[in-house]
mmCIF file of C-alpha atoms and ligand atoms in Angstrom:
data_model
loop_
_atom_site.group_PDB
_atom_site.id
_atom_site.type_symbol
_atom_site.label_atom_id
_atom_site.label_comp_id
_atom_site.label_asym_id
_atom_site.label_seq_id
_atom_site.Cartn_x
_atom_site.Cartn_y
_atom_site.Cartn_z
ATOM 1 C CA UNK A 2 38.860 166.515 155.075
ATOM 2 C CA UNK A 3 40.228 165.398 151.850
ATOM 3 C CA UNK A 4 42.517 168.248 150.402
ATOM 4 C CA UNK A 5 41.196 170.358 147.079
ATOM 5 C CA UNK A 6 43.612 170.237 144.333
ATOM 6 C CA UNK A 7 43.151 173.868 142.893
ATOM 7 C CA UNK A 8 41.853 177.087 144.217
ATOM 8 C CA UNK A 9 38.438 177.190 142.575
ATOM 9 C CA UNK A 10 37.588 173.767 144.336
ATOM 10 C CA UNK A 11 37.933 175.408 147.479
ATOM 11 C CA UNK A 12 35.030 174.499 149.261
ATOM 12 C CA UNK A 13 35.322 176.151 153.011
ATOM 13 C CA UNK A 14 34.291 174.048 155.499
ATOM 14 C CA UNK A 15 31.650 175.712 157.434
ATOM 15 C CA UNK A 16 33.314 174.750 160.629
ATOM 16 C CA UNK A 17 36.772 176.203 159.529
ATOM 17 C CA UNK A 18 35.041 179.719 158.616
ATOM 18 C CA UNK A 19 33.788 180.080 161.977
ATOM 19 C CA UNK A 20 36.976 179.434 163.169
ATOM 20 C CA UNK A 21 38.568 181.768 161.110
ATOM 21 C CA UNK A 22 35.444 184.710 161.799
ATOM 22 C CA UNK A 23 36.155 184.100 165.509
ATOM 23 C CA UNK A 24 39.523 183.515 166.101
ATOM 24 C CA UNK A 25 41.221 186.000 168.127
ATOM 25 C CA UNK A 26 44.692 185.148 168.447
ATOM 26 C CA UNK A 27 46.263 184.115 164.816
ATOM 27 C CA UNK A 28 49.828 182.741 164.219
ATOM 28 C CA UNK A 29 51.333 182.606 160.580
ATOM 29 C CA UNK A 30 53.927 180.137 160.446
ATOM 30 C CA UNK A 31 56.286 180.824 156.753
ATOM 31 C CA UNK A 32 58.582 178.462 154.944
ATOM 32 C CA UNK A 33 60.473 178.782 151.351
ATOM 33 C CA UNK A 34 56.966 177.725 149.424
ATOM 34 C CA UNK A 35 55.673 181.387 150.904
ATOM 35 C CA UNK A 36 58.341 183.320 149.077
ATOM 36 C CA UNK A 37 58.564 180.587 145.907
ATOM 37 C CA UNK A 38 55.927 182.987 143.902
ATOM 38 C CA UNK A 39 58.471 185.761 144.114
ATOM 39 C CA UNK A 40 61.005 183.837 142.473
ATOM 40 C CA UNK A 41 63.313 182.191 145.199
ATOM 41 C CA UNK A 42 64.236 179.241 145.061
ATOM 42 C CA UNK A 43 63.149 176.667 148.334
ATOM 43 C CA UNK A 44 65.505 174.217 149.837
ATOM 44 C CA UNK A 45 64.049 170.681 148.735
ATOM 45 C CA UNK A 46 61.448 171.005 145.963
ATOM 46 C CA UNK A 47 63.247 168.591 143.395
ATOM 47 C CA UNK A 48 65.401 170.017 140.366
ATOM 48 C CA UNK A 49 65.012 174.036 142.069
ATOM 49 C CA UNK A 50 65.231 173.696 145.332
ATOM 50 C CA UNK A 51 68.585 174.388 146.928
ATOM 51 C CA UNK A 52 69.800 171.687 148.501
ATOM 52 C CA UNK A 53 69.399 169.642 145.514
ATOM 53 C CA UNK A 54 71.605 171.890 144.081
ATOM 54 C CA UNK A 55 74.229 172.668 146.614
ATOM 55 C CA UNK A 56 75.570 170.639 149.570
ATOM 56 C CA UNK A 57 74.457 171.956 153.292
ATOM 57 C CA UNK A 58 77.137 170.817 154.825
ATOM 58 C CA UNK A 59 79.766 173.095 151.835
ATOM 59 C CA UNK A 60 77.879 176.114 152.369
ATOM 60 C CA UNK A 61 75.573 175.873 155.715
ATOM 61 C CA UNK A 62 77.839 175.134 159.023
ATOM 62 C CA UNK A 63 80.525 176.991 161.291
ATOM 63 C CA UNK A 64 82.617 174.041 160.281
ATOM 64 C CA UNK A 65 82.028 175.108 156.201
ATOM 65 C CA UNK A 66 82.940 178.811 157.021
ATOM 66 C CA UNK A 67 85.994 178.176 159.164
ATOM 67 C CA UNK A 68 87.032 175.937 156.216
ATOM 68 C CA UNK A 69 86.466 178.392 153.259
ATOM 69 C CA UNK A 70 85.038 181.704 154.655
ATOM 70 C CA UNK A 71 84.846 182.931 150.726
ATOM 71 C CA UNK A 72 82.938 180.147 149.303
ATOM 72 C CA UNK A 73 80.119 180.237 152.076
ATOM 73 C CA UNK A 74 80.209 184.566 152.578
ATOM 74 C CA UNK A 75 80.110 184.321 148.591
ATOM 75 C CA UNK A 76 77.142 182.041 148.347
ATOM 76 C CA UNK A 77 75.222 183.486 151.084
ATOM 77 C CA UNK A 78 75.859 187.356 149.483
ATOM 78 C CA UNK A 79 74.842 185.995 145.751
ATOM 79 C CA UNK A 80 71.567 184.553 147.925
ATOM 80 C CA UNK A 81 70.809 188.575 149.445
ATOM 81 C CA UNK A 82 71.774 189.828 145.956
ATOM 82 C CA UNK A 83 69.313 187.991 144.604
ATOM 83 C CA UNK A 84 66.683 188.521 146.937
ATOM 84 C CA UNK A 85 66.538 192.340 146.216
ATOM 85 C CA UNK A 86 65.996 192.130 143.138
ATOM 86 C CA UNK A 87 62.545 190.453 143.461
ATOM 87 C CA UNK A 88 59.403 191.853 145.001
ATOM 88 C CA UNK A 89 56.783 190.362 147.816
ATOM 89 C CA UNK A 90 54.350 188.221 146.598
ATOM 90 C CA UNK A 91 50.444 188.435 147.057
ATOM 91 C CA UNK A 92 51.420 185.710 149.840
ATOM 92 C CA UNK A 93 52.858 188.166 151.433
ATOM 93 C CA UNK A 94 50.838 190.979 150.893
ATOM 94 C CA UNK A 95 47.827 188.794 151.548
ATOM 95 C CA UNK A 96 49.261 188.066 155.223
ATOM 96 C CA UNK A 97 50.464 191.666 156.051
ATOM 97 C CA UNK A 98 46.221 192.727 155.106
ATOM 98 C CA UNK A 99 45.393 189.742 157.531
ATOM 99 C CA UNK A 100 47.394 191.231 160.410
ATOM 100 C CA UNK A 101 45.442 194.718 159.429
ATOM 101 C CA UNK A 102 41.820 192.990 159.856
ATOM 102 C CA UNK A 103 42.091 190.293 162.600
ATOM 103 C CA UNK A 104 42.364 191.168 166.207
ATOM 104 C CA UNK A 105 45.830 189.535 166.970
ATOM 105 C CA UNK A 106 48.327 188.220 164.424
ATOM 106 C CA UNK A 107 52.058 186.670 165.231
ATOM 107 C CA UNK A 108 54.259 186.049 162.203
ATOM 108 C CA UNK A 109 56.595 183.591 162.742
ATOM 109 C CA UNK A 110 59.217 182.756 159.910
ATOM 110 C CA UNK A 111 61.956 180.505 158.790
ATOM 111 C CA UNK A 112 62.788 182.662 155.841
ATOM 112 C CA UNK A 113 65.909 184.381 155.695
ATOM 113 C CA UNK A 114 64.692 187.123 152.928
ATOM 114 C CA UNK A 115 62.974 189.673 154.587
ATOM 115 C CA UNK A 116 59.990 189.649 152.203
ATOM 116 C CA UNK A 117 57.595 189.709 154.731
ATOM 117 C CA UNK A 118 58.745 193.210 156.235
ATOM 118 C CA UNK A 119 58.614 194.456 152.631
ATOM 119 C CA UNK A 120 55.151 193.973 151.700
ATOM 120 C CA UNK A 121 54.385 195.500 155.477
ATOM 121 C CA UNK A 122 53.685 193.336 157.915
ATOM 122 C CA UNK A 123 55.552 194.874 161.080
ATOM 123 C CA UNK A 124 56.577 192.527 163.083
ATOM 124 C CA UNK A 125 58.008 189.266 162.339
ATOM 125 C CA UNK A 126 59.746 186.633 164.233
ATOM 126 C CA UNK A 127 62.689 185.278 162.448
ATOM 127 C CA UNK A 128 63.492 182.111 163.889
ATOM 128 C CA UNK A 129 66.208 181.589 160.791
ATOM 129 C CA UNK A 130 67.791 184.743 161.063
ATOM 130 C CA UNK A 131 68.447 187.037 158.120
ATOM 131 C CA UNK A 132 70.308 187.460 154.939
ATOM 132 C CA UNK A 133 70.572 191.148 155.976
ATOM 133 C CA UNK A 134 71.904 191.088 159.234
ATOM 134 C CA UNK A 135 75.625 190.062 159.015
ATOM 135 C CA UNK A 136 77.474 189.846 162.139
ATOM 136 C CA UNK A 137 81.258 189.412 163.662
ATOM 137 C CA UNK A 138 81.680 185.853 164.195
ATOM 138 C CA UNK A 139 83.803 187.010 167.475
ATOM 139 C CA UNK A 140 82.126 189.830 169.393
ATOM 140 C CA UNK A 141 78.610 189.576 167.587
ATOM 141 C CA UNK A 142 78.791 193.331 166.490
ATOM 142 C CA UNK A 143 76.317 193.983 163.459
ATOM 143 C CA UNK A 144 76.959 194.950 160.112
ATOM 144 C CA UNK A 145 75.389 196.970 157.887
ATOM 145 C CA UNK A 146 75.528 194.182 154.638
ATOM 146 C CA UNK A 147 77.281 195.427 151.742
ATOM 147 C CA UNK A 148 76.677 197.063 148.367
ATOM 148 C CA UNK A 149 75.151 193.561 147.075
ATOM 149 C CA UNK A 150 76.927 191.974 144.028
ATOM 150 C CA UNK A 151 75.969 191.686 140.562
ATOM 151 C CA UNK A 152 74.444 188.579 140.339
ATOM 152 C CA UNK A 153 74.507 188.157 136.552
ATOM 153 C CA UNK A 154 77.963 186.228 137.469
ATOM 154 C CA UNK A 155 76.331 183.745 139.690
ATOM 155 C CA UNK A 156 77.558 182.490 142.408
ATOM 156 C CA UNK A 157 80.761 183.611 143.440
ATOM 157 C CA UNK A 158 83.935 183.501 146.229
ATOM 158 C CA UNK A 159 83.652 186.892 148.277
ATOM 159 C CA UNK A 160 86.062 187.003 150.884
ATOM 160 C CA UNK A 161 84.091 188.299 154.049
ATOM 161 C CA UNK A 162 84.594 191.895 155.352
ATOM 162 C CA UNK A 163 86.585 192.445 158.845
ATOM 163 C CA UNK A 164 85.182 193.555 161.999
ATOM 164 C CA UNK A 165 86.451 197.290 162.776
ATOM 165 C CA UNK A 166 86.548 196.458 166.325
ATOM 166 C CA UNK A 167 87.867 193.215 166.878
ATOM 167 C CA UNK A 168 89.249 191.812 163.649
ATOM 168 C CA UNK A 169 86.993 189.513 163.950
ATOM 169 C CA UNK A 170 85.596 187.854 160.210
ATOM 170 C CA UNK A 171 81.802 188.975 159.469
ATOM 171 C CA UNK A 172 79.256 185.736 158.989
ATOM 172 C CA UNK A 173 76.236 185.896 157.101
ATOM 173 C CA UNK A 174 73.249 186.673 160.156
ATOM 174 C CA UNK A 175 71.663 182.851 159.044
ATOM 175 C CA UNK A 176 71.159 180.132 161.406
ATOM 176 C CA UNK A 177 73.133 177.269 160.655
ATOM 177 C CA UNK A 178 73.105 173.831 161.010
ATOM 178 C CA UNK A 179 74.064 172.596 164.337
ATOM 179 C CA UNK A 180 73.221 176.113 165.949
ATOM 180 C CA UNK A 181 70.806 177.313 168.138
ATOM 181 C CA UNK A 182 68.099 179.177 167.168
ATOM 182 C CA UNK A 183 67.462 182.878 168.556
ATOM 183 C CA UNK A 184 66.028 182.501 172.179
ATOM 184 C CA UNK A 185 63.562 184.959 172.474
ATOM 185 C CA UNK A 186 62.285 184.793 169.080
ATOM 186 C CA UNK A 187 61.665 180.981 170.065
ATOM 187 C CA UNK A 188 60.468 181.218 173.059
ATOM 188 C CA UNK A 189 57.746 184.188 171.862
ATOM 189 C CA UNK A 190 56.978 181.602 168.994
ATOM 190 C CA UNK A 191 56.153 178.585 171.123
ATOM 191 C CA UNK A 192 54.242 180.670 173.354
ATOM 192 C CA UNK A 193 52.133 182.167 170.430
ATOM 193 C CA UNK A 194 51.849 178.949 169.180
ATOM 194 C CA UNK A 195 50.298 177.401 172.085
ATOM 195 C CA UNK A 196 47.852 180.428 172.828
ATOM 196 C CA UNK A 197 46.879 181.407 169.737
ATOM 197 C CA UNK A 198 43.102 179.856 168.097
ATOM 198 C CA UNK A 199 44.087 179.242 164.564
ATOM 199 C CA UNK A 200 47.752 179.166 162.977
ATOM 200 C CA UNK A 201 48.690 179.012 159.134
ATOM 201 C CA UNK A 202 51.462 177.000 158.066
ATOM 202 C CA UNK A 203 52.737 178.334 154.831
ATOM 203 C CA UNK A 204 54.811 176.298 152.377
ATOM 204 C CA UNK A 205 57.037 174.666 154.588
ATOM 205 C CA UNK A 206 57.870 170.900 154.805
ATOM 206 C CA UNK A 207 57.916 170.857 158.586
ATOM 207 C CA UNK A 208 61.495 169.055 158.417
ATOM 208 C CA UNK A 209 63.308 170.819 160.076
ATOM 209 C CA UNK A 210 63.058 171.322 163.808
ATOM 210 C CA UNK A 211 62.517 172.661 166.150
ATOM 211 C CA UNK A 212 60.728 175.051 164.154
ATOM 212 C CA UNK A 213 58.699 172.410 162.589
ATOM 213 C CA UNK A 214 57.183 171.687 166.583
ATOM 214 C CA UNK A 215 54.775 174.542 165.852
ATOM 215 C CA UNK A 216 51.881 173.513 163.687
ATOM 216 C CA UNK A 217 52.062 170.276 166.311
ATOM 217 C CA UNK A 218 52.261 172.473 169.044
ATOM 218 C CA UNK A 219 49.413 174.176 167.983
ATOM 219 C CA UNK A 220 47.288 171.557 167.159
ATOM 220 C CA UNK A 221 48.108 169.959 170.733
ATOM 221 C CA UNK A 222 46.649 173.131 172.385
ATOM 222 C CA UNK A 223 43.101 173.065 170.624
ATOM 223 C CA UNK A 224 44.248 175.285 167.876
ATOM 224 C CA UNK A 225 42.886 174.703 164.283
ATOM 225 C CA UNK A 226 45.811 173.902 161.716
ATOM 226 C CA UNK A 227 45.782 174.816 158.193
ATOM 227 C CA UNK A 228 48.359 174.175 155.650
ATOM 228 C CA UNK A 229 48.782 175.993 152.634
ATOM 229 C CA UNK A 230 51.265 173.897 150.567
ATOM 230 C CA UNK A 231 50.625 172.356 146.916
ATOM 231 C CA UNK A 232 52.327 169.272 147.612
ATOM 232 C CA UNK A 233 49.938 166.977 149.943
ATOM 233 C CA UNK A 234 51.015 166.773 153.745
ATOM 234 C CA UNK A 235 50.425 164.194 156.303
ATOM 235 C CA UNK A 236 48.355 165.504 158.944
ATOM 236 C CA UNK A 237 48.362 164.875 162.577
ATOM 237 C CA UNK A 238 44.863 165.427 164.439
ATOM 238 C CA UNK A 239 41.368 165.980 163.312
ATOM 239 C CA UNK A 240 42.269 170.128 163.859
ATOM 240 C CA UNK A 241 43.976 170.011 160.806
ATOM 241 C CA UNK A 242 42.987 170.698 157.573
ATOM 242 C CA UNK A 243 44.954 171.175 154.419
ATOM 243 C CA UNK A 244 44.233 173.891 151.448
ATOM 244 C CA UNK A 245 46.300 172.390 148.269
ATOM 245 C CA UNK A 246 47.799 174.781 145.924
ATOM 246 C CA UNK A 247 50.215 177.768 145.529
ATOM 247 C CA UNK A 248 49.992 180.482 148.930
ATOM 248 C CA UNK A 249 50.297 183.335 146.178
ATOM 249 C CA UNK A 250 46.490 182.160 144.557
ATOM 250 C CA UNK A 251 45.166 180.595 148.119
ATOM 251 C CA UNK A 252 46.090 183.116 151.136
ATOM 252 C CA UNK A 253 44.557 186.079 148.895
ATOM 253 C CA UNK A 254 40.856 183.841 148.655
ATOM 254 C CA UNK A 255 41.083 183.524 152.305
ATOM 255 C CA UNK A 256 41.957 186.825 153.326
ATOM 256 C CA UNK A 257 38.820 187.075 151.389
ATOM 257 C CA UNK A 258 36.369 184.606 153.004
ATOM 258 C CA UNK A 259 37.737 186.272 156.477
ATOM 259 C CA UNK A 260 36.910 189.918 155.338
ATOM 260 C CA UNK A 261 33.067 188.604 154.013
ATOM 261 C CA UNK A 262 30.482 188.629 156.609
HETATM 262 P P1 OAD B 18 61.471 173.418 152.134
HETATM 263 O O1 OAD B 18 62.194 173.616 150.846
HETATM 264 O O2 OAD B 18 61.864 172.267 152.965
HETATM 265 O O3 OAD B 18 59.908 173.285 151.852
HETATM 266 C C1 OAD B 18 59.240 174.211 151.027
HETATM 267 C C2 OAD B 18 57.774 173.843 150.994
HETATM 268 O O4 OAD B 18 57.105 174.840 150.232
HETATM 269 C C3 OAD B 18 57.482 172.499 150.334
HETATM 270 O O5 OAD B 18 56.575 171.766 151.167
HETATM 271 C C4 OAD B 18 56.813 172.889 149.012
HETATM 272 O O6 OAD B 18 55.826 171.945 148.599
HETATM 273 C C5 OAD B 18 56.160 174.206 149.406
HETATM 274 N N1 OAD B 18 55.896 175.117 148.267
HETATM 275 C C6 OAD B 18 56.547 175.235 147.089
HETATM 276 N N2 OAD B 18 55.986 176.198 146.333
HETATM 277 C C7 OAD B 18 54.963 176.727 147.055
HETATM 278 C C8 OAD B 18 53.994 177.756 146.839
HETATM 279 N N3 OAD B 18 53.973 178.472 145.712
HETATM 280 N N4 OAD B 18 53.095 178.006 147.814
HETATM 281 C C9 OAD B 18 53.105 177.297 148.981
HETATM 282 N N5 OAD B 18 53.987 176.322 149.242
HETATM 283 C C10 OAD B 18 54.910 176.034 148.303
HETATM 284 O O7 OAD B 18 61.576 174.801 152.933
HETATM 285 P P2 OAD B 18 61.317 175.065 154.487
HETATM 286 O O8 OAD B 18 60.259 174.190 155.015
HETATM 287 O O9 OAD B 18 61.189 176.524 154.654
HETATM 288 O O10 OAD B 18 66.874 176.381 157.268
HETATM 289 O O11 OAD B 18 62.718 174.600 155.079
HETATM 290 C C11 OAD B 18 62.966 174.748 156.454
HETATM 291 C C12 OAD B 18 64.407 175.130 156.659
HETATM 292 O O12 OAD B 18 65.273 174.213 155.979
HETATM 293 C C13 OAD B 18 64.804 176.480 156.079
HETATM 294 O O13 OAD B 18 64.470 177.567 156.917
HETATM 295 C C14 OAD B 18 66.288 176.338 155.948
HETATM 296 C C15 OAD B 18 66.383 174.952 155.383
HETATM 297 O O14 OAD B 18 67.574 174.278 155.622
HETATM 298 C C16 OAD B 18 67.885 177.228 157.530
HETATM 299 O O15 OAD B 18 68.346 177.964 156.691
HETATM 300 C C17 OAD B 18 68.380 177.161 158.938
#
């Protein structure tokens, strides 16, 4: 199918709304692009996105913290300050309704914000980790996160907080690169991915792996694919279609064309 190139051209292929009327087991896959309507920033749209602003390997490895703990615990804390200060997005809201109305639903994201869980959708696997869930770098104890910091500074250098129990220095609860990601929540995604009928990918560039095995994984198992991204994607199997355009003006139409009988 070729892709549509703004919401009101989306013609739904009769084929794909069956799917979607009859599919039992749904997975939502997230990326930045969900949570771009809000106002954060992704990581490699050109000019905003963040890595074409800062350097990964300054701000997002064990290596980077060990060698300046305030630079990265600043950054990261300047990223959850911001974060709270914006709102979900009807992306979000629009998938949180679709977990209400379909018979089975498994969110799976690589966003660190927690958006999702604010606009209600209950249960959400974070295969990222969280900007609100800092932890001792030594024993792993959590952390309630700080009062967050005025951000009207930008960013700044925050020397991390101390664990009570082991002296340990708090990191920021992200995954980094060159770490694992959180087993379960991995495991529970590939698993969902290769059960479920239909999965969602939502504004991600599918870069970065292994989350980025899902949509394929997915598609591999008989599932339909459909991307929700404005910039055009190369896709794998005839299972896969894309939707072009923002998630915030798409995801509510199809919430839509699912609810319609
Ligand atoms: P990217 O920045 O790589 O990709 C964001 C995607 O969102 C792009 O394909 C954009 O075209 C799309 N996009 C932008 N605005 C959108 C909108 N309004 N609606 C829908 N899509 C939109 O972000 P991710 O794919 O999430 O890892 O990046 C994956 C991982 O790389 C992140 O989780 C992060 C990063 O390094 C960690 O932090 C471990």
């Amino acid at each position: 199918m070729t892709p549509v190139n703004t919401v009101s051209e989306i013609l739904w292929p009769p084929k794909f709304l069956e799917a979607m009327r009859s599919a039992q087991h749904w997975v939502v896959f997230t990326g930045a692009g969900v949570s771009a309507e809000s106002g954060i920033p992704t990581f490699r749209d050109a000019l905003t996105g963040l890595w074409s602003n800062f350097d990964p390997e300054d701000l997002a490895t064990t290596e980077a913290f060990l060698r300046d703990p305030d630079l990265v615990w600043g950054w990261y804390e300047w990223r959850r300050a911001k974060v709270l200060e914006v709102a979900p997005n009807p992306a979000h809201q629009a998938i949180a309704e679709l977990a209400r109305h379909v018979p089975r639903l498994t969110l799976i994201t690589q966003n660190v914000d927690d958006l999702h869980e604010r606009a209600g959708s209950p249960s959400v696997l974070h295969l990222h980790g969280s900007l609100h869930h800092p932890r001792c770098m030594r024993c792993a104890k959590a952390l309630d996160p700080p009062q967050p910091l005025d951000t009207s500074q930008g960013e700044q250098l925050l020397a991390p907080p101390v664990c009570v129990d082991c002296g340990g220095l708090i990191r920021p609860g992200v995954v980094w690169f060159g770490e694992m990601l959180p087993e379960q929540a991995l495991t529970q995604a590939f698993e969902a991915a290769a059960q479920c009928d239909l999965l969602l990918s939502v504004g991600t560039s599918g870069v970065v792996y292994p989350a980025a095995q899902i949509p394929q994984l997915a598609a591999r198992s008989g599932a339909w694919v459909i991307h929700i991204n404005p910039q055009n994607l190369a896709l794998g199997s005839e299972r896969e279609f894309q939707l072009t355009g923002a998630a915030g003006a798409i995801l509510p139409l199809l919430v839509q064309q699912v609810l319609a009988d």
